[in-house]
mmCIF file of C-alpha atoms and ligand atoms in Angstrom:
data_model
loop_
_atom_site.group_PDB
_atom_site.id
_atom_site.type_symbol
_atom_site.label_atom_id
_atom_site.label_comp_id
_atom_site.label_asym_id
_atom_site.label_seq_id
_atom_site.Cartn_x
_atom_site.Cartn_y
_atom_site.Cartn_z
ATOM 1 C CA MET A 1 291.038 165.825 60.765
ATOM 2 C CA ALA A 2 287.757 164.691 59.314
ATOM 3 C CA GLU A 3 284.655 166.555 60.412
ATOM 4 C CA TYR A 4 281.329 164.989 59.705
ATOM 5 C CA PRO A 5 277.880 164.578 61.227
ATOM 6 C CA GLN A 6 277.489 161.499 63.444
ATOM 7 C CA THR A 7 273.719 161.155 63.483
ATOM 8 C CA ALA A 8 270.753 161.960 61.274
ATOM 9 C CA ILE A 9 269.855 164.845 63.592
ATOM 10 C CA GLU A 10 273.355 166.257 63.256
ATOM 11 C CA LEU A 11 273.109 165.847 59.502
ATOM 12 C CA HIS A 12 270.050 168.086 59.433
ATOM 13 C CA ASP A 13 271.622 170.557 61.882
ATOM 14 C CA TRP A 14 274.781 170.795 59.798
ATOM 15 C CA PHE A 15 273.038 171.231 56.465
ATOM 16 C CA PRO A 16 269.898 173.333 56.866
ATOM 17 C CA THR A 17 270.423 175.090 53.505
ATOM 18 C CA ASP A 18 272.096 174.478 50.160
ATOM 19 C CA GLN A 19 274.593 177.208 51.056
ATOM 20 C CA ALA A 20 275.663 175.195 54.127
ATOM 21 C CA CYS A 21 276.141 172.167 51.843
ATOM 22 C CA ARG A 22 278.245 174.190 49.427
ATOM 23 C CA ASP A 23 280.419 175.600 52.220
ATOM 24 C CA TYR A 24 281.084 172.063 53.382
ATOM 25 C CA LEU A 25 281.898 170.883 49.852
ATOM 26 C CA VAL A 26 284.316 173.804 49.443
ATOM 27 C CA ARG A 27 286.254 172.626 52.506
ATOM 28 C CA LEU A 28 286.242 169.044 51.257
ATOM 29 C CA ARG A 29 287.259 169.846 47.714
ATOM 30 C CA TRP A 30 289.762 172.593 48.378
ATOM 31 C CA PRO A 31 291.127 172.181 51.906
ATOM 32 C CA GLU A 32 293.896 174.648 51.044
ATOM 33 C CA GLY A 33 291.646 177.253 49.452
ATOM 34 C CA VAL A 34 289.487 177.531 46.332
ATOM 35 C CA ARG A 35 291.210 176.762 43.049
ATOM 36 C CA CYS A 36 290.098 177.175 39.469
ATOM 37 C CA PRO A 37 288.966 173.728 38.222
ATOM 38 C CA ASP A 38 289.919 174.741 34.700
ATOM 39 C CA CYS A 39 293.460 176.131 34.976
ATOM 40 C CA GLY A 40 294.306 175.379 38.605
ATOM 41 C CA ALA A 41 295.019 179.000 39.542
ATOM 42 C CA ALA A 42 294.740 179.790 43.255
ATOM 43 C CA GLU A 43 293.748 183.421 42.727
ATOM 44 C CA VAL A 44 289.982 183.301 42.678
ATOM 45 C CA TRP A 45 287.326 185.933 43.333
ATOM 46 C CA SER A 46 284.088 185.257 45.211
ATOM 47 C CA MET A 47 281.178 186.496 43.092
ATOM 48 C CA THR A 48 277.474 186.388 43.868
ATOM 49 C CA PRO A 49 277.027 183.001 45.574
ATOM 50 C CA PRO A 50 277.464 180.298 44.525
ATOM 51 C CA PHE A 51 279.857 181.605 41.872
ATOM 52 C CA TYR A 52 283.599 182.100 41.818
ATOM 53 C CA ARG A 53 285.653 183.702 39.048
ATOM 54 C CA CYS A 54 289.190 182.689 38.205
ATOM 55 C CA ALA A 55 291.534 185.682 38.155
ATOM 56 C CA GLY A 56 293.811 183.811 35.775
ATOM 57 C CA CYS A 57 291.532 182.550 33.006
ATOM 58 C CA GLY A 58 288.231 184.282 33.810
ATOM 59 C CA TYR A 59 286.333 181.000 34.231
ATOM 60 C CA ASP A 60 283.151 181.300 36.304
ATOM 61 C CA PHE A 61 282.487 178.211 38.377
ATOM 62 C CA THR A 62 280.796 176.794 41.466
ATOM 63 C CA VAL A 63 281.997 174.177 43.941
ATOM 64 C CA THR A 64 280.084 171.482 42.086
ATOM 65 C CA ALA A 65 281.702 172.244 38.700
ATOM 66 C CA GLY A 66 283.480 169.181 37.416
ATOM 67 C CA THR A 67 282.148 166.910 40.176
ATOM 68 C CA LEU A 68 279.498 164.230 40.390
ATOM 69 C CA PHE A 69 276.978 166.964 41.288
ATOM 70 C CA ALA A 70 277.763 169.138 38.265
ATOM 71 C CA ASP A 71 274.589 168.823 36.240
ATOM 72 C CA THR A 72 272.099 168.289 39.008
ATOM 73 C CA HIS A 73 268.956 170.379 39.193
ATOM 74 C CA LYS A 74 268.042 169.007 42.598
ATOM 75 C CA PRO A 75 269.031 170.672 45.873
ATOM 76 C CA LEU A 76 272.390 169.630 47.282
ATOM 77 C CA ARG A 77 270.639 168.914 50.555
ATOM 78 C CA LEU A 78 268.814 166.091 48.813
ATOM 79 C CA TRP A 79 272.107 164.688 47.539
ATOM 80 C CA LEU A 80 273.629 164.759 51.010
ATOM 81 C CA GLU A 81 270.515 163.049 52.297
ATOM 82 C CA ALA A 82 270.974 160.376 49.607
ATOM 83 C CA ILE A 83 274.609 159.842 50.574
ATOM 84 C CA TRP A 84 273.652 159.593 54.231
ATOM 85 C CA TYR A 85 271.015 157.002 53.400
ATOM 86 C CA VAL A 86 273.245 154.951 51.099
ATOM 87 C CA THR A 87 276.161 154.856 53.545
ATOM 88 C CA ASN A 88 273.867 153.931 56.417
ATOM 89 C CA GLN A 89 272.429 150.863 54.719
ATOM 90 C CA LYS A 90 274.628 148.179 56.170
ATOM 91 C CA SER A 91 274.310 145.710 53.339
ATOM 92 C CA GLY A 92 273.555 148.002 50.418
ATOM 93 C CA ALA A 93 270.926 150.364 49.141
ATOM 94 C CA SER A 94 268.324 149.829 46.441
ATOM 95 C CA ALA A 95 267.030 152.380 43.954
ATOM 96 C CA LEU A 96 263.556 151.827 45.348
ATOM 97 C CA GLY A 97 264.806 152.645 48.843
ATOM 98 C CA VAL A 98 266.469 155.832 47.604
ATOM 99 C CA GLN A 99 263.303 156.867 45.796
ATOM 100 C CA ARG A 100 261.157 156.242 48.861
ATOM 101 C CA VAL A 101 263.414 157.922 51.427
ATOM 102 C CA LEU A 102 264.076 161.009 49.323
ATOM 103 C CA GLY A 103 260.560 161.265 47.968
ATOM 104 C CA LEU A 104 261.819 161.327 44.389
ATOM 105 C CA GLY A 105 259.057 161.262 41.822
ATOM 106 C CA SER A 106 260.860 159.012 39.416
ATOM 107 C CA TYR A 107 262.400 155.578 39.928
ATOM 108 C CA ARG A 108 264.719 156.335 37.026
ATOM 109 C CA THR A 109 266.163 159.365 38.845
ATOM 110 C CA ALA A 110 266.722 157.286 41.988
ATOM 111 C CA TRP A 111 268.430 154.590 39.932
ATOM 112 C CA ASN A 112 270.692 157.171 38.269
ATOM 113 C CA TRP A 113 271.621 158.734 41.596
ATOM 114 C CA LEU A 114 272.447 155.402 43.133
ATOM 115 C CA HIS A 115 274.664 154.423 40.222
ATOM 116 C CA LYS A 116 276.458 157.767 40.285
ATOM 117 C CA LEU A 117 277.146 157.247 43.967
ATOM 118 C CA ARG A 118 278.367 153.725 43.327
ATOM 119 C CA ARG A 119 280.844 155.138 40.863
ATOM 120 C CA ALA A 120 282.075 157.550 43.515
ATOM 121 C CA MET A 121 282.702 154.628 45.856
ATOM 122 C CA VAL A 122 285.925 153.871 44.050
ATOM 123 C CA ARG A 123 288.455 156.443 45.070
ATOM 124 C CA PRO A 124 290.133 158.005 42.037
ATOM 125 C CA GLY A 125 293.796 157.018 42.109
ATOM 126 C CA ARG A 126 293.238 154.676 45.047
ATOM 127 C CA ASP A 127 296.248 152.781 46.243
ATOM 128 C CA ARG A 128 296.921 149.197 45.338
ATOM 129 C CA LEU A 129 297.144 146.204 47.647
ATOM 130 C CA SER A 130 300.511 145.199 49.076
ATOM 131 C CA GLY A 131 302.120 142.895 51.652
ATOM 132 C CA LEU A 132 300.682 139.404 51.170
ATOM 133 C CA VAL A 133 297.833 139.152 48.674
ATOM 134 C CA GLU A 134 295.778 136.143 47.607
ATOM 135 C CA VAL A 135 294.518 136.252 44.027
ATOM 136 C CA ASP A 136 291.953 134.100 42.251
ATOM 137 C CA GLU A 137 289.189 134.467 39.686
ATOM 138 C CA ALA A 138 285.496 133.861 40.146
ATOM 139 C CA PHE A 139 282.557 133.532 37.793
ATOM 140 C CA LEU A 140 279.606 135.634 38.814
ATOM 141 C CA GLY A 141 276.055 135.374 37.583
ATOM 142 C CA GLY A 142 275.683 131.658 37.035
ATOM 143 C CA PRO A 143 275.206 128.481 39.035
ATOM 144 C CA ARG A 144 278.055 126.460 37.515
ATOM 145 C CA PRO A 145 281.674 127.370 36.980
ATOM 146 C CA GLY A 146 282.773 127.584 33.384
ATOM 147 C CA LYS A 147 285.981 126.295 31.905
ATOM 148 C CA ARG A 148 288.990 128.360 32.747
ATOM 149 C CA GLY A 149 290.581 130.346 29.973
ATOM 150 C CA ARG A 150 287.337 130.325 28.026
ATOM 151 C CA GLY A 151 284.306 132.526 28.261
ATOM 152 C CA ALA A 152 281.299 131.045 30.002
ATOM 153 C CA ALA A 153 277.943 132.049 28.584
ATOM 154 C CA GLY A 154 275.935 134.421 30.772
ATOM 155 C CA LYS A 155 278.694 134.740 33.352
ATOM 156 C CA THR A 156 281.200 137.401 34.167
ATOM 157 C CA LEU A 157 284.716 136.630 35.237
ATOM 158 C CA VAL A 158 286.131 138.754 38.037
ATOM 159 C CA LEU A 159 289.628 138.868 39.460
ATOM 160 C CA VAL A 160 289.522 138.871 43.248
ATOM 161 C CA ALA A 161 292.506 140.065 45.288
ATOM 162 C CA ALA A 162 292.461 139.903 49.085
ATOM 163 C CA GLN A 163 295.212 141.376 51.207
ATOM 164 C CA ALA A 164 296.196 139.512 54.373
ATOM 165 C CA ASP A 165 295.815 141.212 57.712
ATOM 166 C CA GLY A 166 297.287 138.627 60.029
ATOM 167 C CA ARG A 167 295.018 135.627 59.583
ATOM 168 C CA LYS A 168 292.157 137.846 58.535
ATOM 169 C CA ILE A 169 291.259 139.723 55.363
ATOM 170 C CA GLY A 170 292.488 143.279 55.034
ATOM 171 C CA ARG A 171 291.419 145.263 51.999
ATOM 172 C CA ILE A 172 290.150 143.754 48.774
ATOM 173 C CA ARG A 173 290.087 144.747 45.123
ATOM 174 C CA LEU A 174 287.834 143.370 42.390
ATOM 175 C CA ALA A 175 288.343 143.722 38.662
ATOM 176 C CA ARG A 176 286.238 142.373 35.844
ATOM 177 C CA ILE A 177 288.348 140.447 33.327
ATOM 178 C CA ALA A 178 287.587 139.213 29.830
ATOM 179 C CA ASP A 179 289.038 135.741 30.385
ATOM 180 C CA ALA A 180 291.532 133.815 32.517
ATOM 181 C CA SER A 181 294.399 134.165 30.062
ATOM 182 C CA ALA A 182 297.807 135.250 31.321
ATOM 183 C CA ALA A 183 297.457 138.584 29.513
ATOM 184 C CA SER A 184 294.114 139.418 31.153
ATOM 185 C CA LEU A 185 295.162 138.209 34.596
ATOM 186 C CA GLU A 186 298.505 139.999 34.583
ATOM 187 C CA TYR A 187 296.960 143.252 33.428
ATOM 188 C CA ALA A 188 294.286 143.119 36.136
ATOM 189 C CA VAL A 189 296.824 142.183 38.819
ATOM 190 C CA GLN A 190 298.940 145.175 37.837
ATOM 191 C CA GLN A 191 295.902 147.435 38.251
ATOM 192 C CA VAL A 192 295.172 146.314 41.802
ATOM 193 C CA VAL A 193 298.409 145.038 43.378
ATOM 194 C CA GLU A 194 301.648 146.953 44.026
ATOM 195 C CA PRO A 195 304.773 145.579 42.333
ATOM 196 C CA GLY A 196 307.003 143.685 44.754
ATOM 197 C CA THR A 197 304.013 142.227 46.603
ATOM 198 C CA ARG A 198 303.909 138.550 47.649
ATOM 199 C CA ILE A 199 301.078 137.006 45.649
ATOM 200 C CA GLN A 200 299.589 133.589 46.362
ATOM 201 C CA THR A 201 297.557 131.824 43.688
ATOM 202 C CA ASP A 202 296.652 128.285 42.797
ATOM 203 C CA ASP A 203 298.590 126.487 40.065
ATOM 204 C CA TRP A 204 296.642 127.878 37.099
ATOM 205 C CA SER A 205 299.063 128.546 34.253
ATOM 206 C CA GLY A 206 297.717 132.072 33.710
ATOM 207 C CA TYR A 207 299.667 133.156 36.787
ATOM 208 C CA ASN A 208 302.962 131.578 35.717
ATOM 209 C CA HIS A 209 304.684 134.818 34.802
ATOM 210 C CA LEU A 210 303.850 137.019 37.763
ATOM 211 C CA ASN A 211 307.487 136.887 38.875
ATOM 212 C CA ALA A 212 308.507 138.364 35.552
ATOM 213 C CA ARG A 213 305.979 141.157 36.165
ATOM 214 C CA GLY A 214 307.764 142.160 39.357
ATOM 215 C CA TYR A 215 305.811 140.156 41.937
ATOM 216 C CA VAL A 216 306.934 137.497 44.385
ATOM 217 C CA HIS A 217 304.701 134.686 43.245
ATOM 218 C CA GLU A 218 303.870 131.642 45.395
ATOM 219 C CA VAL A 219 301.833 128.755 44.046
ATOM 220 C CA ILE A 220 299.718 127.086 46.692
ATOM 221 C CA GLN A 221 299.673 123.434 45.637
ATOM 222 C CA PRO A 222 296.598 121.331 46.063
ATOM 223 C CA THR A 223 297.264 118.488 48.450
ATOM 224 C CA ALA A 224 295.633 115.128 48.941
ATOM 225 C CA GLU A 225 293.473 116.567 51.692
ATOM 226 C CA LEU A 226 290.149 116.993 49.958
ATOM 227 C CA GLY A 227 288.320 120.256 50.461
ATOM 228 C CA GLU A 228 291.302 122.036 51.869
ATOM 229 C CA ASN A 229 290.913 125.771 51.574
ATOM 230 C CA LEU A 230 294.020 126.792 49.652
ATOM 231 C CA LEU A 231 293.321 130.509 49.479
ATOM 232 C CA PRO A 232 291.051 131.101 52.465
ATOM 233 C CA ARG A 233 290.826 134.899 52.264
ATOM 234 C CA VAL A 234 290.011 135.089 48.598
ATOM 235 C CA ASN A 235 287.548 132.201 48.857
ATOM 236 C CA LEU A 236 285.722 133.870 51.727
ATOM 237 C CA THR A 237 285.620 137.144 49.795
ATOM 238 C CA VAL A 238 284.075 135.396 46.796
ATOM 239 C CA SER A 239 281.396 133.687 48.857
ATOM 240 C CA LEU A 240 280.499 136.930 50.647
ATOM 241 C CA LEU A 241 280.330 138.733 47.300
ATOM 242 C CA LYS A 242 278.066 136.069 45.779
ATOM 243 C CA ARG A 243 275.843 136.074 48.839
ATOM 244 C CA TRP A 244 275.615 139.874 48.718
ATOM 245 C CA LEU A 245 274.685 139.911 45.027
ATOM 246 C CA LEU A 246 272.043 137.251 45.591
ATOM 247 C CA GLY A 247 270.746 138.582 48.887
ATOM 248 C CA THR A 248 270.756 142.348 48.624
ATOM 249 C CA HIS A 249 270.144 142.476 44.928
ATOM 250 C CA GLN A 250 268.317 139.166 44.446
ATOM 251 C CA GLY A 251 270.860 138.342 41.760
ATOM 252 C CA ALA A 252 269.154 140.928 39.556
ATOM 253 C CA VAL A 253 272.386 142.563 38.468
ATOM 254 C CA ARG A 254 272.826 142.893 34.743
ATOM 255 C CA PRO A 255 276.346 142.082 33.513
ATOM 256 C CA ALA A 256 276.611 145.603 32.022
ATOM 257 C CA HIS A 257 276.158 147.098 35.490
ATOM 258 C CA LEU A 258 278.217 144.622 37.448
ATOM 259 C CA ASP A 259 281.178 146.996 37.791
ATOM 260 C CA TYR A 260 279.106 149.397 39.865
ATOM 261 C CA TYR A 261 278.078 146.645 42.233
ATOM 262 C CA LEU A 262 281.674 145.487 42.512
ATOM 263 C CA ASP A 263 282.606 149.057 43.431
ATOM 264 C CA GLU A 264 279.910 149.212 46.096
ATOM 265 C CA PHE A 265 280.872 145.848 47.546
ATOM 266 C CA THR A 266 284.538 146.879 47.682
ATOM 267 C CA PHE A 267 283.682 150.206 49.340
ATOM 268 C CA ARG A 268 281.557 148.554 52.005
ATOM 269 C CA PHE A 269 283.868 145.604 52.536
ATOM 270 C CA ASN A 270 287.006 147.704 52.938
ATOM 271 C CA ARG A 271 285.234 149.860 55.506
ATOM 272 C CA ARG A 272 283.307 147.092 57.242
ATOM 273 C CA THR A 273 285.085 147.667 60.541
ATOM 274 C CA SER A 274 284.485 151.417 60.454
ATOM 275 C CA ARG A 275 282.498 152.123 63.574
ATOM 276 C CA SER A 276 281.371 155.531 62.413
ATOM 277 C CA ARG A 277 278.730 155.705 59.698
ATOM 278 C CA GLY A 278 279.487 159.405 59.562
ATOM 279 C CA LEU A 279 282.974 158.600 58.359
ATOM 280 C CA LEU A 280 281.559 156.601 55.414
ATOM 281 C CA PHE A 281 279.347 159.572 54.563
ATOM 282 C CA TYR A 282 282.394 161.828 54.686
ATOM 283 C CA ARG A 283 284.528 159.520 52.506
ATOM 284 C CA LEU A 284 281.850 159.069 49.867
ATOM 285 C CA LEU A 285 281.184 162.800 49.701
ATOM 286 C CA GLN A 286 284.915 163.484 49.482
ATOM 287 C CA GLN A 287 285.173 161.065 46.576
ATOM 288 C CA ALA A 288 282.099 162.533 44.897
ATOM 289 C CA VAL A 289 283.688 165.980 44.684
ATOM 290 C CA ALA A 290 286.929 164.455 43.374
ATOM 291 C CA LEU A 291 285.081 162.772 40.500
ATOM 292 C CA GLN A 292 284.403 163.942 37.015
ATOM 293 C CA PRO A 293 280.699 164.369 36.275
ATOM 294 C CA VAL A 294 278.832 161.244 35.294
ATOM 295 C CA ARG A 295 276.201 161.597 32.610
ATOM 296 C CA GLY A 296 273.199 159.318 32.738
ATOM 297 C CA LYS A 297 273.997 157.772 29.384
ATOM 298 C CA ASP A 298 277.487 156.853 30.566
ATOM 299 C CA LEU A 299 275.953 154.720 33.273
ATOM 300 C CA VAL A 300 274.078 152.430 30.962
ATOM 301 C CA GLY A 301 276.918 150.559 29.313
ATOM 302 C CA GLY A 302 278.876 149.772 32.423
ATOM 303 C CA ARG A 303 282.515 150.547 32.895
ATOM 304 C CA SER A 304 285.534 148.595 31.811
ATOM 305 C CA LEU A 305 289.029 148.634 33.163
ATOM 306 C CA PRO A 306 291.038 151.684 32.152
ATOM 307 C CA ARG A 307 293.428 151.145 29.300
ATOM 308 C CA PRO A 308 297.103 150.625 30.153
ATOM 309 C CA GLU A 309 299.058 153.820 30.601
ATOM 310 C CA PRO A 310 301.977 154.421 28.262
ATOM 311 C CA THR A 311 305.011 152.742 29.797
ATOM 312 C CA THR A 312 307.455 155.037 31.520
ATOM 313 C CA ASN A 313 310.631 154.343 33.413
ATOM 314 C CA SER A 314 309.604 156.338 36.450
ATOM 315 C CA GLY A 315 308.210 153.214 38.090
HETATM 316 ZN ZN1 ZN B 1 291.344 179.478 35.694
#
């Protein structure tokens, strides 16, 4: 059962000190008891706070070791405040807003924090879409669509997958792709959609071999009816995403950073019906302690799709 503050006043009541923050993170990170982050041993000694020592390998660590908060010199209370602020901005937070609300001296620090948090918005090992999923690609960052299967200058191609929830949109996944070739599309689909899923696409040839990749592929044929919305869920997702990038971020998203914005959009979209802002705070914090540390320099170049895992027969 998730326990989290519901209001800003509760937030401050729950976390009056950094020790209170650490105690909370310990429960989030190790619900079954503290474990050594290095060797995984469960026999761990409590040393002078905030330190623990592994009885197995002798490693001294704290609850933030190996998480997004690992190298921070700022109080944890400030981080929790940042997460509260970011998850409470309905349409997205800006670095300037983070700097202002937290009273950070440097815009650069605020920008780094925000991008670290965006990275935490994608749950490590998150599950893939299933059931009925609409898939299409969209060019972001330019006024005109480019030619399919070719790169379009100044634009980024993104695979958009939207799971059906009745007539509505369930969860979505977004993945940046190099081009609309079959190889790129199939690889991205495999990252975000469970095998065996019913996938609807248009008649683009890049999707021709999805059946051979273990999916139940349906081509939605264009009909004579002009303007018919063939893939309504995915089309709506794309227009909301474009509006969000233009509105919240004034379109000022550099292609190198686009992945982080896609992560934030996905996080917010998939939780858009969550009535409790406290639950978003809880989820983001939970994901932040499950993450490997992010160094500032790693943020600059953006993030690409993980490489394919070696093929195994285990499914
Ligand atoms: Zn150990």
